[in-house]
Short mmCIF file of C-alpha atoms in Angstrom, two decimals:
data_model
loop_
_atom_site.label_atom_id
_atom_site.label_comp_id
_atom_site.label_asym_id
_atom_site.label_seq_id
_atom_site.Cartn_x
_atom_site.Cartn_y
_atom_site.Cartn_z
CA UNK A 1 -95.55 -100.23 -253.80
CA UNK A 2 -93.80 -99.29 -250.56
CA UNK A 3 -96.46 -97.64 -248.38
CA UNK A 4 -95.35 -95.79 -244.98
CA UNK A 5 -97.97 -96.68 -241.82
CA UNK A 6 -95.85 -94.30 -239.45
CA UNK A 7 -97.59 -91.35 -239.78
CA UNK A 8 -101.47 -89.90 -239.99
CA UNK A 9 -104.61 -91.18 -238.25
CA UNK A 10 -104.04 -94.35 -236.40
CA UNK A 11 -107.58 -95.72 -237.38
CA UNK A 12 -107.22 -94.99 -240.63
CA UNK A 13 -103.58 -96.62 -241.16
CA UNK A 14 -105.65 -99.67 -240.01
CA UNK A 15 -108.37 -99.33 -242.08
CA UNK A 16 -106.28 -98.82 -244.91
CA UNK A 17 -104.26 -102.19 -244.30
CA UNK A 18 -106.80 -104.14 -243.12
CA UNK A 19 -109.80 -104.05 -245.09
CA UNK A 20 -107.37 -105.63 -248.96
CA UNK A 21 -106.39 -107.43 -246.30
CA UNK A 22 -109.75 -108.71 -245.12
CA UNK A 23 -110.76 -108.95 -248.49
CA UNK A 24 -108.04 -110.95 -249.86
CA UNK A 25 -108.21 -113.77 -246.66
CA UNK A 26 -112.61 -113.37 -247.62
CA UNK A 27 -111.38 -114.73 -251.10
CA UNK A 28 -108.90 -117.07 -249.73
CA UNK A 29 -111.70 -119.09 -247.38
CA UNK A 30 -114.04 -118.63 -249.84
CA UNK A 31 -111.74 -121.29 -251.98
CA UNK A 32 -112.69 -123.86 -249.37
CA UNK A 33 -115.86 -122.71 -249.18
CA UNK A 34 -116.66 -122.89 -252.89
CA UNK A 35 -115.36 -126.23 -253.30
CA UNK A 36 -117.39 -127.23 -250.54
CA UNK A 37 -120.49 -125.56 -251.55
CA UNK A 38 -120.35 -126.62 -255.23
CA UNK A 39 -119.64 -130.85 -254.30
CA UNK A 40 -122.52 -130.49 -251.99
CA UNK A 41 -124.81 -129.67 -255.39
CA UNK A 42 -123.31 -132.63 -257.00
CA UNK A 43 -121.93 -135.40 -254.96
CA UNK A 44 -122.75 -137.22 -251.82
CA UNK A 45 -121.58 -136.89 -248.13
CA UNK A 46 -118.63 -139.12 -248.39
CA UNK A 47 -117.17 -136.34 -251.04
CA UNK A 48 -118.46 -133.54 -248.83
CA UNK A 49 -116.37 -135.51 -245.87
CA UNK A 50 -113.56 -135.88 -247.90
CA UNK A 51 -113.44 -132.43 -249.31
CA UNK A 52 -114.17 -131.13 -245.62
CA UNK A 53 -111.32 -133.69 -244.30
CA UNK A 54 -108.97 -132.86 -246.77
CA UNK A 55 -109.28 -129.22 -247.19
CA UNK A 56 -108.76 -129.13 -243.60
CA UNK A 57 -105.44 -131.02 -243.51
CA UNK A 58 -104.46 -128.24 -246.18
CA UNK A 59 -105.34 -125.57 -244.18
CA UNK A 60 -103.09 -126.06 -241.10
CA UNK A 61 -100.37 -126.63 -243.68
CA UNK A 62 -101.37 -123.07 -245.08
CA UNK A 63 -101.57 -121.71 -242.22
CA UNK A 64 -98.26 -122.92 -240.98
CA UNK A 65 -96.59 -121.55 -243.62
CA UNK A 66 -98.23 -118.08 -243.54
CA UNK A 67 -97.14 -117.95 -239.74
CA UNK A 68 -93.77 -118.75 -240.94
CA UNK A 69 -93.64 -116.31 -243.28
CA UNK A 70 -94.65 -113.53 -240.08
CA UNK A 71 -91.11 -113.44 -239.50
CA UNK A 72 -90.69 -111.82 -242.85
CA UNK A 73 -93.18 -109.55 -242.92
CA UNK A 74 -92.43 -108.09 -239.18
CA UNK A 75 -88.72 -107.91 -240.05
CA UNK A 76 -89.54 -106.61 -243.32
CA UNK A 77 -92.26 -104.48 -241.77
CA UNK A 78 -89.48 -103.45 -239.46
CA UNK A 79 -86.86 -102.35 -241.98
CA UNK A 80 -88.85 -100.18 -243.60
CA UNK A 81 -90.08 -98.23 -240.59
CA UNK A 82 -85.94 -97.83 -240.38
CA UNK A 83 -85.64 -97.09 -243.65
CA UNK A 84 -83.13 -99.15 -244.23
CA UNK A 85 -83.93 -100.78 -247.54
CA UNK A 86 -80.77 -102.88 -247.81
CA UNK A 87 -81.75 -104.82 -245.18
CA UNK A 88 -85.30 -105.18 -246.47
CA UNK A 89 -83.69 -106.53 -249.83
CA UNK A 90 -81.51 -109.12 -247.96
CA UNK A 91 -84.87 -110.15 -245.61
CA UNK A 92 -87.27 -110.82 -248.81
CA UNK A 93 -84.53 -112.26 -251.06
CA UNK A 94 -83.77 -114.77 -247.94
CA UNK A 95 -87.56 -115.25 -247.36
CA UNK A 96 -87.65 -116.47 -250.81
CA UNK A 97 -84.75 -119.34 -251.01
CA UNK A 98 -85.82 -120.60 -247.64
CA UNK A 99 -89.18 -121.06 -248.69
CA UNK A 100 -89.06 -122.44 -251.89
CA UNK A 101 -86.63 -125.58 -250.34
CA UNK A 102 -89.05 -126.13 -247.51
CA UNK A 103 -92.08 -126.38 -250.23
CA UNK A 104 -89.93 -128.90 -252.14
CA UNK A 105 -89.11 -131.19 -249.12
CA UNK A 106 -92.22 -130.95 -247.81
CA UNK A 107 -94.34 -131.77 -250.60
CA UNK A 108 -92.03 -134.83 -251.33
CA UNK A 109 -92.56 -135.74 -247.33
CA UNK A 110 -96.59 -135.57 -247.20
CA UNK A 111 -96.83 -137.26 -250.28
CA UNK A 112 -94.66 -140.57 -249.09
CA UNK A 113 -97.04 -140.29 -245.18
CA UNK A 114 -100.49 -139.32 -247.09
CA UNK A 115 -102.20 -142.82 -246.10
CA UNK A 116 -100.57 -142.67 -242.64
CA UNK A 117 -102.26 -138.76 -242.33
CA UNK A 118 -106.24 -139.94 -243.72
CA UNK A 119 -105.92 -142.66 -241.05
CA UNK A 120 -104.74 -140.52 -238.16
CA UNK A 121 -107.91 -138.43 -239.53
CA UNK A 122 -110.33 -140.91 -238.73
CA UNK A 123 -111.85 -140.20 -241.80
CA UNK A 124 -115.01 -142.59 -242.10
CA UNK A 125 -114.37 -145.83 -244.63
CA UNK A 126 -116.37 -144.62 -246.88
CA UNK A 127 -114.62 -141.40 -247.37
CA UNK A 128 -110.94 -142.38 -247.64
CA UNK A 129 -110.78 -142.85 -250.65
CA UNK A 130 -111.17 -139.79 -252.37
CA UNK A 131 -110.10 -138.10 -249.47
CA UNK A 132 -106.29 -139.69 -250.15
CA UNK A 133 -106.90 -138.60 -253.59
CA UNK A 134 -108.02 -134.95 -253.25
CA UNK A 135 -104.91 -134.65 -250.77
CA UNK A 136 -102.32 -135.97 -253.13
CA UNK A 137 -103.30 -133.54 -256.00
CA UNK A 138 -103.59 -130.98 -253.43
CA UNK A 139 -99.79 -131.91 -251.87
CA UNK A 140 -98.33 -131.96 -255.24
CA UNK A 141 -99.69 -128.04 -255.75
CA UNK A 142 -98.04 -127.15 -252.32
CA UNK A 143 -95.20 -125.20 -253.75
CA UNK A 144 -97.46 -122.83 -255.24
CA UNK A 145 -99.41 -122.08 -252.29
CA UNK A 146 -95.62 -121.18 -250.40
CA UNK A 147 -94.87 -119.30 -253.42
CA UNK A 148 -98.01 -117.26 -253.20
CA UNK A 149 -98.07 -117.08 -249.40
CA UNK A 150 -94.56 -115.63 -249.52
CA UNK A 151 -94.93 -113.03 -252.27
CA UNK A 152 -98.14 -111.92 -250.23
CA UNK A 153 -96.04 -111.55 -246.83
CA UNK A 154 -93.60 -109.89 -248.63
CA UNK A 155 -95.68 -107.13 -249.96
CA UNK A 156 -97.63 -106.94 -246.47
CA UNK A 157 -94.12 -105.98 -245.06
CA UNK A 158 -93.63 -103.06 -247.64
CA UNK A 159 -96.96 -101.81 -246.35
CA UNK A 160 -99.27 -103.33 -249.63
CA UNK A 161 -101.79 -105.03 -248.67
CA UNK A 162 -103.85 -104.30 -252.26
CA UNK A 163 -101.41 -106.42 -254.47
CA UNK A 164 -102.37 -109.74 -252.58
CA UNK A 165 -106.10 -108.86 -252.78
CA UNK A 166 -105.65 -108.89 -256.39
CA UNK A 167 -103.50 -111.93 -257.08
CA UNK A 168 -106.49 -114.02 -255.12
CA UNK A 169 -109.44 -112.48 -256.27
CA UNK A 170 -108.34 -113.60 -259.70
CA UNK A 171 -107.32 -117.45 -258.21
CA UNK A 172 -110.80 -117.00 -256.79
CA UNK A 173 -112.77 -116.90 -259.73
CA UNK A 174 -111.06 -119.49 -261.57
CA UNK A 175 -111.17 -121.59 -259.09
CA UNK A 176 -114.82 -121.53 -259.16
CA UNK A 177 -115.28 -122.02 -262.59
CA UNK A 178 -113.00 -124.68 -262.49
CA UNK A 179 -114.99 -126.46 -259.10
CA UNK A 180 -117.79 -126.11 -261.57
CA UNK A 181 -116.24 -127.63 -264.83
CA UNK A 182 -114.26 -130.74 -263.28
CA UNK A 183 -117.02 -131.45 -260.24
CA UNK A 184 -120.22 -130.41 -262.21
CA UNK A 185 -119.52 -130.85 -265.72
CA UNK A 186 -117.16 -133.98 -265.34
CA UNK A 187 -118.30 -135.35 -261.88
CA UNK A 188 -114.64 -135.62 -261.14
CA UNK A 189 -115.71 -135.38 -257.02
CA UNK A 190 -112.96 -134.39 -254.93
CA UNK A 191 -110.39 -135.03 -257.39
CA UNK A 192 -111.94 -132.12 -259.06
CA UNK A 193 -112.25 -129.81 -256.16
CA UNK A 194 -108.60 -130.43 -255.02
CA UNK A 195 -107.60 -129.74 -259.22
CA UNK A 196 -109.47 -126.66 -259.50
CA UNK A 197 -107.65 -125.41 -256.31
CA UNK A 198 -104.55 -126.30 -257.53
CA UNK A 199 -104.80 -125.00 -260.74
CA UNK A 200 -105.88 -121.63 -259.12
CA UNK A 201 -103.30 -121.40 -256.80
CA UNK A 202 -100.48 -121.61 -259.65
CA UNK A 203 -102.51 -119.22 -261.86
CA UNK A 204 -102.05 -116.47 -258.92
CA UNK A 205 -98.71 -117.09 -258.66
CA UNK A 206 -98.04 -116.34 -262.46
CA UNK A 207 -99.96 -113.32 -262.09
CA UNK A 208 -97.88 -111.85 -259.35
CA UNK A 209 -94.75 -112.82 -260.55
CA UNK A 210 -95.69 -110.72 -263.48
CA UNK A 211 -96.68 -108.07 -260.89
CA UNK A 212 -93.15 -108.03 -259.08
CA UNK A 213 -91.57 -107.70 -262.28
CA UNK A 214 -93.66 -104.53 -263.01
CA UNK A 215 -94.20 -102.59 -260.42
CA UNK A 216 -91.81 -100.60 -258.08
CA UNK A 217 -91.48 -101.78 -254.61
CA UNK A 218 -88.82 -99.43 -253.90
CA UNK A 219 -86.48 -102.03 -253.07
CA UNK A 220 -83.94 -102.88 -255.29
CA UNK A 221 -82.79 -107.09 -255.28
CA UNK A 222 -79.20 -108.84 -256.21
CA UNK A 223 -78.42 -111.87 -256.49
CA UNK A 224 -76.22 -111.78 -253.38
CA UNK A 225 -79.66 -111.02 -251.34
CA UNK A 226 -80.92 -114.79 -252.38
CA UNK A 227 -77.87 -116.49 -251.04
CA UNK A 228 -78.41 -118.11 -247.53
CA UNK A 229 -77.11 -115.47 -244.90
CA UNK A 230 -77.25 -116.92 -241.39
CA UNK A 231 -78.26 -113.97 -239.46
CA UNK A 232 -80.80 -112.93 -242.06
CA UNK A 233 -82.42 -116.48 -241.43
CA UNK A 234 -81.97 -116.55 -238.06
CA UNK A 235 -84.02 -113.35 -237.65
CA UNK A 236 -86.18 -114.94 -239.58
CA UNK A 237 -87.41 -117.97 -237.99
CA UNK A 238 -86.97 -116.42 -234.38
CA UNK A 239 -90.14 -114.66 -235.14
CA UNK A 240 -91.92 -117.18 -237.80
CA UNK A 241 -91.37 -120.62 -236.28
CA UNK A 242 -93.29 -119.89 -232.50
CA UNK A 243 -96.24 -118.53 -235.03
CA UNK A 244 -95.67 -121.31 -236.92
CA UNK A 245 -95.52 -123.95 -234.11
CA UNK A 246 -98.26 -122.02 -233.17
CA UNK A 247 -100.67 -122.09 -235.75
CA UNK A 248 -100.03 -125.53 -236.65
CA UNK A 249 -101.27 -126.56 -233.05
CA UNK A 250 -104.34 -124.80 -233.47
CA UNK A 251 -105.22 -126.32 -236.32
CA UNK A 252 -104.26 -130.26 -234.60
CA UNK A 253 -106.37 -129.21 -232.10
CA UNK A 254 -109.24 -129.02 -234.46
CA UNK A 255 -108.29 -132.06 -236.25
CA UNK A 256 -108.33 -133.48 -232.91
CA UNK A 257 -111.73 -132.11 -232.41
CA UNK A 258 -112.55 -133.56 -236.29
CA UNK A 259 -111.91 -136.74 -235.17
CA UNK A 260 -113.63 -136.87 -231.88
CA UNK A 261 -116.45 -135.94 -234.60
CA UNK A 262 -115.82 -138.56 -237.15
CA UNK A 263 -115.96 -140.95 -234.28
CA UNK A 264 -119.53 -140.63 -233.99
CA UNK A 265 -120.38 -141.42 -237.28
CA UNK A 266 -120.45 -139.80 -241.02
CA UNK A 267 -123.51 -137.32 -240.02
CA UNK A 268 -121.71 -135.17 -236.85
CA UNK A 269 -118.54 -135.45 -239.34
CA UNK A 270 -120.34 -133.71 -242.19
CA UNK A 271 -121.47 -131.53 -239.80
CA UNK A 272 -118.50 -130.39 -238.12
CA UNK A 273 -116.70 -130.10 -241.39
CA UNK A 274 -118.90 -127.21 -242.81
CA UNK A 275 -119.32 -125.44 -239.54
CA UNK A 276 -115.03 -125.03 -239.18
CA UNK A 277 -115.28 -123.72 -242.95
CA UNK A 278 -118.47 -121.35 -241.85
CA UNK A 279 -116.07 -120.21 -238.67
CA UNK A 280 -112.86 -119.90 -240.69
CA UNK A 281 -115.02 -117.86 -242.98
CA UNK A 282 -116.75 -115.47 -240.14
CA UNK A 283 -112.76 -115.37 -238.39
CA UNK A 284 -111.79 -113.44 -241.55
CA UNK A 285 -111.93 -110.32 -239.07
CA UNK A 286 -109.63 -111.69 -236.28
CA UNK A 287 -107.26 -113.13 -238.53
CA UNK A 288 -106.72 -109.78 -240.41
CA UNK A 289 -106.60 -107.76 -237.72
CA UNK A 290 -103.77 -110.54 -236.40
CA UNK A 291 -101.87 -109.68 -239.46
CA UNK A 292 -102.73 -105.62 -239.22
CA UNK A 293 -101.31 -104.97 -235.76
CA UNK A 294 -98.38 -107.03 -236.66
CA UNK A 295 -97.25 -105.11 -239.98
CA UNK A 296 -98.20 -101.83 -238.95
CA UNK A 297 -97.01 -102.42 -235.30
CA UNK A 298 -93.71 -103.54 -237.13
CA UNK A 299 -93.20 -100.62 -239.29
CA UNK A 300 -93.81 -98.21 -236.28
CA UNK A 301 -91.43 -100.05 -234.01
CA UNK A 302 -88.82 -99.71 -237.00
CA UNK A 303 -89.50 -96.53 -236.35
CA UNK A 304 -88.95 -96.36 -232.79
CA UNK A 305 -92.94 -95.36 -232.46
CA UNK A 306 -93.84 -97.83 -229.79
CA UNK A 307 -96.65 -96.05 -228.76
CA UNK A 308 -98.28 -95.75 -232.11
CA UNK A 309 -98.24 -99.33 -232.09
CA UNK A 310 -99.84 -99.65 -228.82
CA UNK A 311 -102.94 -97.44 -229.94
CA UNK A 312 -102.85 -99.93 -232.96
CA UNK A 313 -103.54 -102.87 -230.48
CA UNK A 314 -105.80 -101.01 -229.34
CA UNK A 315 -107.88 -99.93 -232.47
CA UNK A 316 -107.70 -103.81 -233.31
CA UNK A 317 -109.21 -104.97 -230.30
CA UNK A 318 -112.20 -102.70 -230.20
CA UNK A 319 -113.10 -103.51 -233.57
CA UNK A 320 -112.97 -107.59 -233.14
CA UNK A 321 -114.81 -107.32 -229.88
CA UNK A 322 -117.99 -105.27 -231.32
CA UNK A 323 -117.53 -107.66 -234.42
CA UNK A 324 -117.28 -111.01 -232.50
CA UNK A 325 -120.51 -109.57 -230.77
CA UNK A 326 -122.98 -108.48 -233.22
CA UNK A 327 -121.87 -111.91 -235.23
CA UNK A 328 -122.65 -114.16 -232.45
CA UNK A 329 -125.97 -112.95 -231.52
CA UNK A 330 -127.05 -113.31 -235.58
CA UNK A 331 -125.86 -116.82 -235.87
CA UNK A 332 -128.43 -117.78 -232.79
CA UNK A 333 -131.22 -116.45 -235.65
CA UNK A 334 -130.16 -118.11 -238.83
CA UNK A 335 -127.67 -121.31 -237.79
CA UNK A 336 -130.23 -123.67 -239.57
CA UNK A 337 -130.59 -121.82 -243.11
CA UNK A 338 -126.43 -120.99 -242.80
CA UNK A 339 -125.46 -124.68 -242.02
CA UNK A 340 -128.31 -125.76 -245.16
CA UNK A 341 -126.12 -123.66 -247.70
CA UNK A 342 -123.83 -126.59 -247.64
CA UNK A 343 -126.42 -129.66 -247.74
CA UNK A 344 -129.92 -131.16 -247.37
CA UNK A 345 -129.06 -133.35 -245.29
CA UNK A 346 -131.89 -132.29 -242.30
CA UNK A 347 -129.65 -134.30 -239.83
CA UNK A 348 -127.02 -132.82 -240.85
CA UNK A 349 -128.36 -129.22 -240.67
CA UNK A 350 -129.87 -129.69 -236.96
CA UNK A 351 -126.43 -131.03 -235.99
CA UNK A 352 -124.59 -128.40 -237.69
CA UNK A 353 -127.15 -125.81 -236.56
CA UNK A 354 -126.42 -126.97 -232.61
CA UNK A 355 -122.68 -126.85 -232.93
CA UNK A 356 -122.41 -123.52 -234.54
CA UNK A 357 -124.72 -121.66 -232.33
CA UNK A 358 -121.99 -122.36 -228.78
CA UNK A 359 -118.80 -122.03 -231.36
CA UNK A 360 -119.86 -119.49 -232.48
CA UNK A 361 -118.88 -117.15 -229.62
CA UNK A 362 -115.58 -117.89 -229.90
CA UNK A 363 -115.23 -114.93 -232.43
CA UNK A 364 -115.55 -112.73 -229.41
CA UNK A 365 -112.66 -114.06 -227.50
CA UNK A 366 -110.50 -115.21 -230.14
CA UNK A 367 -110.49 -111.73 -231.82
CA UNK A 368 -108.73 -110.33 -228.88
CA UNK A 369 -105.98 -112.32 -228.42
CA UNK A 370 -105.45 -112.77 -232.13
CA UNK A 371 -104.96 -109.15 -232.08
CA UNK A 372 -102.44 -108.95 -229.16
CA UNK A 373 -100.78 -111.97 -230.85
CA UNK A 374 -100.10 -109.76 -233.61
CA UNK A 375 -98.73 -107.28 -231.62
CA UNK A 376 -96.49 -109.44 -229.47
CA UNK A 377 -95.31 -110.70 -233.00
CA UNK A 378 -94.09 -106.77 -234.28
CA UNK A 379 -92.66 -106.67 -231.00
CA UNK A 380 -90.11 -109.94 -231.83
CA UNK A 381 -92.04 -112.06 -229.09
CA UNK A 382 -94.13 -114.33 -230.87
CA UNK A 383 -93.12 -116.76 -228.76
CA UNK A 384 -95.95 -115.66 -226.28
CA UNK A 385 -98.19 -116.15 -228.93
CA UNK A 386 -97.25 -119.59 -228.90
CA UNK A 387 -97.69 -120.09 -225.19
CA UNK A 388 -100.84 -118.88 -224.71
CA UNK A 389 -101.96 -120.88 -227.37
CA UNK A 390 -100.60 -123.98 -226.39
CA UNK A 391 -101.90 -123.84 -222.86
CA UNK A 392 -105.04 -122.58 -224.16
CA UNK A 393 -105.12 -125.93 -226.36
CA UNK A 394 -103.99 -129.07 -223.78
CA UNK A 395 -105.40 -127.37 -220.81
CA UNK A 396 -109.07 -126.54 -222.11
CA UNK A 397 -110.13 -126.88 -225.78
CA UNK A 398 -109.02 -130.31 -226.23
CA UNK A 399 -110.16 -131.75 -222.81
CA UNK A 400 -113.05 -129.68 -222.86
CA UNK A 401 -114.47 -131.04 -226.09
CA UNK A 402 -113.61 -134.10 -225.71
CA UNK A 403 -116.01 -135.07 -222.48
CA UNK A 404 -118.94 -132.61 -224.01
CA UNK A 405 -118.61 -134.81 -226.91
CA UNK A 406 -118.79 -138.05 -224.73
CA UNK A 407 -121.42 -136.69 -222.32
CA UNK A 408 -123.85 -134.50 -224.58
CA UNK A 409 -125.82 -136.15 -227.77
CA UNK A 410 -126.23 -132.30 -228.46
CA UNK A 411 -123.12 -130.73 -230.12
CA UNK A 412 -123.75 -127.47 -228.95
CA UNK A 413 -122.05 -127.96 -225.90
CA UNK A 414 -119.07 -129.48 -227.75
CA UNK A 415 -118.96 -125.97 -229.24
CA UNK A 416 -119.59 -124.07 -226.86
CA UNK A 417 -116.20 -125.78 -225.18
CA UNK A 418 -113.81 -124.20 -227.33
CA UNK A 419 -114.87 -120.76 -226.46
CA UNK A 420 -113.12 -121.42 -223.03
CA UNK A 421 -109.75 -121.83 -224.78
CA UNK A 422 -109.85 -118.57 -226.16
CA UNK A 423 -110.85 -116.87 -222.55
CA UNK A 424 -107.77 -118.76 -220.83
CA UNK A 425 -105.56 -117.11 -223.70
CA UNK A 426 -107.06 -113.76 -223.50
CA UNK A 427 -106.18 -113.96 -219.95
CA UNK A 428 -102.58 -114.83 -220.87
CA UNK A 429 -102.19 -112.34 -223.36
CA UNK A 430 -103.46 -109.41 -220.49
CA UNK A 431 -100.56 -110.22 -218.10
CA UNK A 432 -98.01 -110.74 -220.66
CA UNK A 433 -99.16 -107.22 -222.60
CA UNK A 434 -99.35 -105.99 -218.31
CA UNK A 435 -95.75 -107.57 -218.07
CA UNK A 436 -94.07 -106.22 -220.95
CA UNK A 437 -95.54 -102.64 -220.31
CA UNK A 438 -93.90 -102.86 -216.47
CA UNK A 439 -90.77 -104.14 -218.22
CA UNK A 440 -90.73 -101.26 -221.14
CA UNK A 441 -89.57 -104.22 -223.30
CA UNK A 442 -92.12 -102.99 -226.06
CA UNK A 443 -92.89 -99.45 -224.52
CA UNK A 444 -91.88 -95.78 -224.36
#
């Protein structure tokens, strides 16, 4: 249902959004997680590496196509701060065609390059072969992970961030039970993990399409709204392709970091692979307050209430710094028993345990300019999202890790090295925010 974020207590508007929001993206990394988790009780570390190899490939993708779909929710966001509904109805029924033929080509592309991809992985020999197998079943399901990524951007525009919570807590739970039946029950390794998924991921689209149909959005669709309309597009992907772009080089420039791990042998790679599905996990708060400040920052700039949205960036930013805080200082306490959740491997716990403890900061750092990327996003320049982020990338994170990897035998400071990517874009993000508030391009 169409919910209005212009008015009332800024905190709570934030609250309100955020937390099915945080929620939903918890159940989302916990699908990674579980299927991580539940081969590690049955199968050896060459499925754990190909599950962690694999499920990483299909993250970027997912994430590239959520920041795609930011275009939709800010202008969507946008329209209905307006209140102008007609042009909400032509943004979602746009969102939807464009979409859908993207999944298509771009399932049928991945599939023909999949070898080309698990060798530009490094993936260790003796993981490559169920790693090309979990991604195939996994690229064949990629339509339903647009379809579900869309409907949930499309409801996050309207204000509604509840609906998507539900549609994935349900995926959620069958997907578990099905980790359980194909891995444990019919020691189907990462074929089964990468089925269960799969499986899931269509189930929750089902379930919201049945949703849509039911419940009033406000918003009233024709057929005419589906039909390709330049502008409408063009708004579109002004916004979504620099988060896109962006997004998409964050997550090379872990793979990049992947295989600087794999590259010193099946142990580190283990390693590395649980602790970037521990951090995606423990980024759950960053990332949704990311997507917070840009819906409701949208919706208030619809409304011309630019300064609402500032005190929204602000809100945001507060709470991911106190969070990024009290969660680094636990992880120095409990790295070890964390990391051993996800094998008993002992090498592979001390070597997890000593990358997580200097990565682990980055939650500090990253939280903040997450949040003002979210806000230059609801402004329409999410194209200083994507510079920051870029810079942030070639100039420290991926040089940076690189020589700790070659000079230290200890991973912590390879860790510790992508924390200074995130400090180079928080410094960014001040002087654009400084620049744009000199410039009144976003202000009142």
């Amino acid at each position: 249902m169409e919910k209005n974020l212009t008015t009332g207590s800024v905190l709570k508007s934030i609250l309100y959004f955020s937390l099915p929001y945080l929620l939903s993206y918890f159940l989302q990394t916990l699908y990674g997680m579980a299927d991580l988790f539940i081969i590690g009780q049955f199968e050896d570390i060459s499925s754990i590496t190909a599950v962690s190899i694999g499920s990483q490939v299909m993250h970027m993708i997912t994430v590239m196509i959520v920041g795609l779909a930011m275009g939709a929710t800010v202008n969507i966001g946008q329209a209905i701060g307006a209140g102008n509904k007609k042009k909400a109805a032509k943004d979602i029924g746009n969102t939807v065609t464009l979409f859908m033929m993207l999944a298509i080509v771009g399932a049928a592309g991945l599939l023909f390059f999949i070898k080309p991809i698990v060798g530009m992985m490094s993936t260790p020999q003796e993981a490559v072969h169920e790693t090309v197998i979990y991604l195939t079943i996994c690229f064949l399901g990629i339509p339903f992970i647009t379809a579900y990524n869309i409907i949930s951007s499309i409801f996050r525009g309207i204000g509604d961030s509840k609906s998507p919570m539900y549609f994935i807590a349900a995926a959620c739970a069958i997907n578990i039970i099905l980790d359980y039946l194909f891995i444990g029950g019919l020691h189907m390794g990462a074929a089964g993990a990468a089925l269960g998924t799969t499986c899931s991921q269509t189930i929750s689209v089902l379930i919201a399409l049945v949703v849509i149909m039911k419940k009033k959005t406000g918003i009233s669709l024709s057929k005419n709204d589906f039909k390709i309309d330049r502008k409408t597009i063009k708004r579109l992907l002004k916004i979504g392709i620099p988060v896109a772009l962006q997004d998409g080089f964050i997550q090379i420039a872990f793979i990049i970091i992947t295989i600087i791990a794999n590259r010193r042998g099946l142990d580190t790679a283990a390693a590395v692979g649980i602790v970037e599905k521990i951090i995606s996990f423990l980024f759950l708060v960053p990332s949704s307050m990311l997507s917070t400040v840009s819906a409701l920052g949208a919706q208030n700039i619809g409304a011309g209430k630019r300064k609402r949205a500032q005190r929204i960036l602000y809100y945001a930013v507060i709470i991911t710094v106190g969070f990024g805080i009290m969660i680094s200082i636990i992880i120095q306490f409990i790295a070890g028993p964390v990391v051993g959740l996800f094998t008993e491997n002992a090498k592979v716990i001390v070597l997890g345990s000593q990358y997580i403890r200097g990565y682990i900061f980055d939650c500090i750092f990253a939280g903040v300019h997450f949040s003002f990327s979210g806000y230059f996003c609801a402004c329409g320049h999410s194209e200083i999202s994507f510079i920051h982020n870029i810079i942030a990338i070639l100039l420290v994170r991926i040089p940076g890790v690189y020589i700790t990897a070659k000079v230290f035998s200890s991973l912590f400071p390879m860790g510790l090295a992508t924390v200074g990517g995130s400090l180079l874009s928080v410094m960014i993000c001040v002087i654009a925010y400084a620049w744009m508030k000199k410039k009144q391009g976003c202000m009142d």
